Protein backbone atom coordinates (compact mmCIF):
# COMPACT_ATOMS: atom_id res chain seq x y z
CA MET A 1 -31.41 7.10 -26.12
CA ARG A 2 -30.55 5.68 -22.76
CA LEU A 3 -27.02 4.68 -21.80
CA ARG A 4 -27.84 0.98 -22.19
CA HIS A 5 -29.31 1.63 -25.64
CA ILE A 6 -26.10 3.43 -26.64
CA GLU A 7 -23.91 0.55 -25.44
CA VAL A 8 -25.94 -2.07 -27.29
CA PHE A 9 -26.22 -0.01 -30.47
CA HIS A 10 -22.46 0.62 -30.46
CA ALA A 11 -21.71 -3.08 -29.91
CA ILE A 12 -24.02 -4.16 -32.77
CA MET A 13 -22.44 -1.63 -35.12
CA GLN A 14 -19.03 -3.05 -34.26
CA ALA A 15 -19.96 -6.74 -34.41
CA GLY A 16 -22.56 -6.71 -37.16
CA THR A 17 -24.62 -9.45 -35.45
CA ILE A 18 -26.71 -9.93 -32.33
CA SER A 19 -24.49 -12.82 -31.20
CA GLY A 20 -21.32 -10.78 -31.73
CA ALA A 21 -22.74 -7.85 -29.76
CA ALA A 22 -23.74 -10.22 -26.95
CA GLN A 23 -20.17 -11.50 -26.74
CA LEU A 24 -18.75 -7.96 -26.63
CA LEU A 25 -21.12 -6.96 -23.84
CA HIS A 26 -21.00 -10.29 -22.00
CA ILE A 27 -24.80 -10.59 -21.96
CA SER A 28 -27.28 -12.98 -23.60
CA GLN A 29 -28.50 -12.65 -27.19
CA PRO A 30 -32.15 -12.25 -26.09
CA ALA A 31 -31.05 -9.35 -23.87
CA VAL A 32 -29.37 -7.61 -26.82
CA THR A 33 -32.45 -8.15 -29.00
CA LYS A 34 -34.77 -6.79 -26.32
CA VAL A 35 -32.69 -3.64 -25.77
CA LEU A 36 -32.42 -3.01 -29.53
CA GLN A 37 -36.16 -3.38 -30.01
CA HIS A 38 -36.84 -1.00 -27.14
CA CYS A 39 -34.36 1.51 -28.57
CA GLU A 40 -35.97 1.43 -32.03
CA LEU A 41 -39.41 1.77 -30.44
CA GLN A 42 -38.32 4.87 -28.53
CA LEU A 43 -36.71 6.43 -31.60
CA GLY A 44 -39.70 5.58 -33.79
CA MET A 45 -37.60 4.20 -36.63
CA PRO A 46 -35.66 1.05 -37.49
CA LEU A 47 -31.90 1.16 -37.07
CA PHE A 48 -31.06 -2.06 -38.89
CA ASP A 49 -32.34 -4.08 -41.82
CA ARG A 50 -32.47 -7.81 -40.97
CA VAL A 51 -31.21 -9.98 -43.82
CA ARG A 52 -30.52 -13.70 -43.26
CA GLY A 53 -29.51 -13.28 -39.64
CA LYS A 54 -27.28 -10.30 -40.26
CA LEU A 55 -27.98 -6.71 -39.33
CA TYR A 56 -27.31 -3.95 -41.84
CA PRO A 57 -27.39 -0.41 -40.43
CA THR A 58 -29.79 2.05 -42.01
CA PRO A 59 -28.49 5.45 -43.19
CA GLU A 60 -29.98 6.94 -40.02
CA ALA A 61 -28.02 4.44 -37.89
CA GLN A 62 -24.83 5.33 -39.76
CA ARG A 63 -25.27 8.98 -38.92
CA LEU A 64 -26.10 8.18 -35.30
CA PHE A 65 -23.04 5.98 -35.01
CA VAL A 66 -20.64 8.86 -35.78
CA GLU A 67 -21.83 10.77 -32.69
CA ILE A 68 -22.37 7.73 -30.50
CA ASP A 69 -18.85 6.51 -31.19
CA LYS A 70 -17.52 9.80 -29.82
CA LEU A 71 -19.78 9.48 -26.79
CA ASN A 72 -18.68 5.90 -26.19
CA ARG A 73 -15.02 6.96 -26.15
CA ASP A 74 -15.90 9.62 -23.60
CA LEU A 75 -17.70 7.03 -21.46
CA VAL A 76 -14.66 4.74 -21.56
CA ALA A 77 -12.46 7.66 -20.48
CA ILE A 78 -14.85 8.51 -17.63
CA ARG A 79 -14.83 4.92 -16.39
CA ARG A 80 -11.02 4.84 -16.55
CA LEU A 81 -10.80 8.11 -14.62
CA ALA A 82 -13.22 6.81 -11.97
CA ALA A 83 -11.13 3.66 -11.58
CA ASN A 84 -7.96 5.74 -11.26
CA LEU A 85 -9.55 7.99 -8.65
CA ARG A 86 -10.68 4.93 -6.72
CA SER A 87 -7.21 3.39 -6.80
CA GLY A 88 -5.38 6.67 -6.23
CA GLU A 89 -3.54 6.62 -9.56
CA SER A 90 -3.17 9.56 -11.96
CA GLU A 91 -3.76 11.91 -9.04
CA SER A 92 -1.79 15.10 -8.42
CA LEU A 93 -1.25 16.16 -4.80
CA ARG A 94 0.26 19.27 -3.22
CA LEU A 95 1.94 18.62 0.13
CA MET A 96 3.51 21.30 2.31
CA ALA A 97 5.46 20.90 5.54
CA THR A 98 7.54 22.89 7.94
CA PRO A 99 11.26 22.57 7.07
CA THR A 100 12.11 20.09 9.82
CA LEU A 101 9.28 17.73 8.87
CA GLY A 102 10.13 18.10 5.20
CA ALA A 103 13.62 16.81 5.97
CA SER A 104 12.76 14.14 8.57
CA VAL A 105 9.32 12.64 7.88
CA ILE A 106 8.51 13.23 4.22
CA PRO A 107 11.41 11.36 2.51
CA ALA A 108 10.57 7.95 4.02
CA ALA A 109 6.84 8.46 3.40
CA MET A 110 7.37 9.47 -0.21
CA THR A 111 9.60 6.44 -0.85
CA HIS A 112 6.71 4.09 -0.04
CA TRP A 113 4.06 6.27 -1.70
CA ALA A 114 6.02 6.58 -4.96
CA GLN A 115 6.40 2.80 -5.16
CA ALA A 116 2.71 2.17 -4.43
CA PHE A 117 1.41 4.82 -6.87
CA PRO A 118 3.86 5.05 -9.79
CA ARG A 119 1.45 7.09 -11.93
CA SER A 120 0.59 9.68 -9.29
CA ARG A 121 2.31 13.02 -8.89
CA CYS A 122 3.07 15.10 -5.82
CA GLN A 123 4.28 18.68 -5.52
CA LEU A 124 6.32 19.16 -2.33
CA SER A 125 7.23 22.43 -0.64
CA THR A 126 8.31 23.68 2.78
CA ASN A 127 7.32 26.78 4.69
CA HIS A 128 6.49 28.00 8.15
CA THR A 129 3.08 27.26 9.67
CA ARG A 130 1.72 30.78 9.11
CA GLU A 131 2.39 30.54 5.37
CA ILE A 132 1.09 26.95 5.26
CA VAL A 133 -2.25 28.07 6.70
CA SER A 134 -2.51 30.78 4.05
CA ALA A 135 -1.74 28.28 1.26
CA LEU A 136 -4.40 25.85 2.49
CA LEU A 137 -7.03 28.59 2.74
CA LEU A 138 -6.22 29.85 -0.76
CA GLY A 139 -6.38 26.33 -2.23
CA GLU A 140 -2.66 26.36 -3.07
CA ALA A 141 -2.01 23.16 -1.07
CA ASP A 142 -4.06 20.04 -0.37
CA LEU A 143 -2.49 18.93 2.90
CA ALA A 144 0.35 19.94 5.19
CA LEU A 145 2.42 18.84 8.18
CA SER A 146 3.25 21.03 11.15
CA LEU A 147 4.22 20.72 14.82
CA HIS A 148 1.80 23.51 15.62
CA ASP A 149 -2.01 23.51 15.64
CA PRO A 150 -2.87 26.97 14.28
CA ARG A 151 -6.37 26.79 15.83
CA HIS A 152 -7.87 28.50 12.81
CA PRO A 153 -11.60 28.05 12.04
CA GLY A 154 -10.81 27.33 8.39
CA ILE A 155 -8.18 24.68 9.15
CA LYS A 156 -8.70 21.12 10.33
CA ALA A 157 -5.84 19.77 12.48
CA GLU A 158 -5.47 16.01 12.96
CA ALA A 159 -2.75 14.62 15.28
CA LEU A 160 -0.74 11.92 13.48
CA ALA A 161 1.92 11.21 16.10
CA THR A 162 2.96 12.36 19.58
CA GLY A 163 6.47 12.57 21.00
CA THR A 164 8.44 14.56 23.56
CA MET A 165 10.97 17.33 23.21
CA MET A 166 14.59 16.15 23.14
CA ALA A 167 17.90 17.64 24.19
CA LEU A 168 20.78 17.41 21.71
CA CYS A 169 24.11 17.52 23.51
CA PRO A 170 27.63 17.59 21.99
CA LEU A 171 29.54 14.48 23.05
CA HIS A 172 32.13 16.56 24.93
CA SER A 173 29.47 18.46 26.93
CA PRO A 174 28.64 17.71 30.61
CA GLU A 175 25.03 16.99 29.56
CA ALA A 176 26.25 14.14 27.33
CA GLN A 177 27.94 12.38 30.24
CA GLY A 178 24.65 11.45 31.91
CA SER A 179 21.89 9.12 30.75
CA GLY A 180 18.11 9.14 30.83
CA PRO A 181 16.01 12.31 30.94
CA LEU A 182 17.92 15.59 31.25
CA PRO A 183 16.46 17.90 33.95
CA LEU A 184 16.37 21.58 33.08
CA GLU A 185 18.39 22.45 36.21
CA GLU A 186 21.30 20.28 34.98
CA ILE A 187 21.76 22.24 31.78
CA GLN A 188 25.18 23.92 31.97
CA SER A 189 26.19 24.34 28.33
CA GLU A 190 25.24 27.38 26.31
CA LEU A 191 21.83 26.88 24.75
CA ILE A 192 21.16 27.34 21.07
CA ALA A 193 17.62 28.62 21.35
CA MET A 194 14.58 28.93 19.16
CA ALA A 195 12.71 32.22 19.02
CA GLU A 196 10.09 32.60 21.77
CA ASP A 197 7.30 32.84 19.18
CA ASP A 198 8.25 29.35 17.95
CA PRO A 199 6.13 26.56 19.55
CA ILE A 200 9.19 24.78 21.01
CA GLY A 201 10.83 28.04 22.04
CA HIS A 202 7.61 29.10 23.77
CA MET A 203 7.24 25.77 25.59
CA LEU A 204 10.87 25.78 26.78
CA HIS A 205 10.62 29.38 27.95
CA ASN A 206 7.47 28.60 29.98
CA ALA A 207 9.01 25.44 31.46
CA SER A 208 12.18 27.25 32.54
CA GLU A 209 10.12 30.10 34.03
CA ALA A 210 8.08 27.56 36.01
CA GLU A 211 11.35 26.11 37.37
CA GLY A 212 12.51 29.59 38.33
CA ARG A 213 15.40 29.42 35.86
CA HIS A 214 16.60 31.52 33.00
CA LEU A 215 18.40 29.59 30.26
CA ASP A 216 21.19 31.74 28.82
CA SER A 217 21.55 31.87 25.07
CA ARG A 218 23.60 34.05 22.73
CA ILE A 219 22.49 32.24 19.58
CA THR A 220 18.89 32.14 18.36
CA VAL A 221 17.88 30.26 15.21
CA GLN A 222 14.78 30.03 13.05
CA THR A 223 14.93 26.35 12.05
CA TYR A 224 15.42 23.17 14.06
CA GLN A 225 17.81 21.74 11.44
CA LEU A 226 20.16 24.69 11.93
CA ALA A 227 20.05 24.18 15.69
CA ARG A 228 20.92 20.50 15.20
CA ALA A 229 23.77 21.35 12.81
CA LEU A 230 25.26 23.81 15.32
CA VAL A 231 25.16 21.18 18.07
CA GLU A 232 26.85 18.68 15.74
CA ALA A 233 29.55 21.32 15.17
CA GLY A 234 30.05 21.61 18.95
CA VAL A 235 28.76 25.17 19.31
CA GLY A 236 26.36 24.36 22.14
CA MET A 237 23.34 22.24 23.05
CA THR A 238 19.73 22.68 22.04
CA VAL A 239 16.20 21.40 22.57
CA VAL A 240 14.28 20.25 19.51
CA ASP A 241 11.34 18.14 18.42
CA PRO A 242 11.79 14.33 18.33
CA PHE A 243 11.75 14.20 14.51
CA THR A 244 14.76 16.51 14.26
CA ALA A 245 16.42 14.60 17.10
CA ALA A 246 15.97 11.29 15.26
CA SER A 247 18.12 12.58 12.38
CA ALA A 248 20.98 13.81 14.57
CA ASP A 249 24.47 12.40 13.97
CA ARG A 250 24.97 10.08 16.96
CA SER A 251 28.74 10.10 16.43
CA ARG A 252 28.71 13.79 17.41
CA VAL A 253 25.59 14.21 19.50
CA LYS A 254 23.95 12.52 22.45
CA VAL A 255 20.15 12.59 22.46
CA ARG A 256 18.34 12.75 25.78
CA PRO A 257 14.67 13.36 26.54
CA LEU A 258 14.00 16.52 28.48
CA ALA A 259 12.70 16.52 32.07
CA PRO A 260 10.02 17.38 32.87
CA ALA A 261 8.69 15.74 29.72
CA MET A 262 7.14 18.17 27.25
CA SER A 263 4.78 16.60 24.75
CA ILE A 264 4.69 17.73 21.14
CA GLN A 265 2.41 16.55 18.34
CA LEU A 266 2.74 16.19 14.61
CA TYR A 267 -0.37 17.61 12.96
CA LEU A 268 -1.92 16.99 9.57
CA LEU A 269 -3.40 20.30 8.43
CA THR A 270 -6.11 20.51 5.77
CA SER A 271 -8.71 23.01 4.69
CA ALA A 272 -11.90 22.51 6.71
CA SER A 273 -13.95 23.04 3.54
CA ALA A 274 -12.04 20.63 1.27
CA PRO A 275 -12.13 16.94 2.31
CA LEU A 276 -9.14 14.87 1.21
CA ALA A 277 -9.40 12.61 -1.82
CA GLN A 278 -8.63 8.89 -1.59
CA ALA A 279 -5.09 9.32 -2.91
CA ALA A 280 -4.34 12.00 -0.33
CA ARG A 281 -5.66 9.82 2.51
CA ARG A 282 -3.35 7.03 1.38
CA LEU A 283 -0.43 9.45 1.46
CA VAL A 284 -1.44 10.43 5.01
CA ASN A 285 -1.09 6.79 6.07
CA TYR A 286 2.50 6.73 4.80
CA LEU A 287 3.23 10.02 6.56
CA ARG A 288 1.86 8.65 9.83
CA ASP A 289 3.95 5.48 9.51
CA ALA A 290 7.10 7.48 8.75
CA ALA A 291 6.51 9.79 11.74
CA ARG A 292 6.06 6.85 14.11
CA ALA A 293 9.17 5.14 12.72
CA ASN A 294 11.11 8.33 13.54
CA LEU A 295 9.86 8.23 17.12
CA GLU A 296 10.66 4.54 17.51
CA SER A 297 14.25 5.12 16.32
CA LEU A 298 14.84 7.28 19.39
CA ASP A 299 14.31 4.22 21.59
CA ASP A 300 17.01 2.19 19.83
């Protein structure tokens, strides 16, 4: 039996008449009759006895109906699943991010996503880029955010937003007394530094070397949030990504772009062999919007 035969047979069994089946299927009575006749012809046996305009199922039809009813429920479930996949509902996503992006970009994006897709689920986690790459390759994450393009053949990196590195200066520091971009040669306060193998630490080290300067630092940290917190406590100044800078407490910290300007990008990382589903792409749109809103807040 073809799918159309199954639908018509099931509708007739439910309605008991050709006209009732036509109403259930939203098609004409002649169309129902034609499909039923074709179905019986293919099976080589009658499925209904016709008595005074009513259809009475044969014993064979009764037995068929038991299995077809199960199949029809499965078809309804498949159609519902397809509709949910198309709309992005009932989908489960696994999103990873570096700690600073998990704290600065993801909350605003998830607020909008959760409202738009109340039946969808998302598993969030933070880690460093090296571990994120491993999770994507092993299929333990669907998408991730990082400030570093790992340039791995198995990873696709898509730039979502571009900003510049920012200096965070305690309000009592000499760097906080000026305005506009902060030149490297004007840095006097002790620097809270990132490790040189960190993307920002590496960029700052190269920039200072090019200027013929060596930026002194007694304190080295692993996360940008810790660097920001130390500046807010008045320990020293630091240079961070614009997303961390956007969340700094302006009552304690002055934010200035660094000079010369050093560009940094927010990357969406995915497995090169696993294209994103519709629900994931919709989440990416919210992540992009949240990242750009962070950058725009620095101009206020």
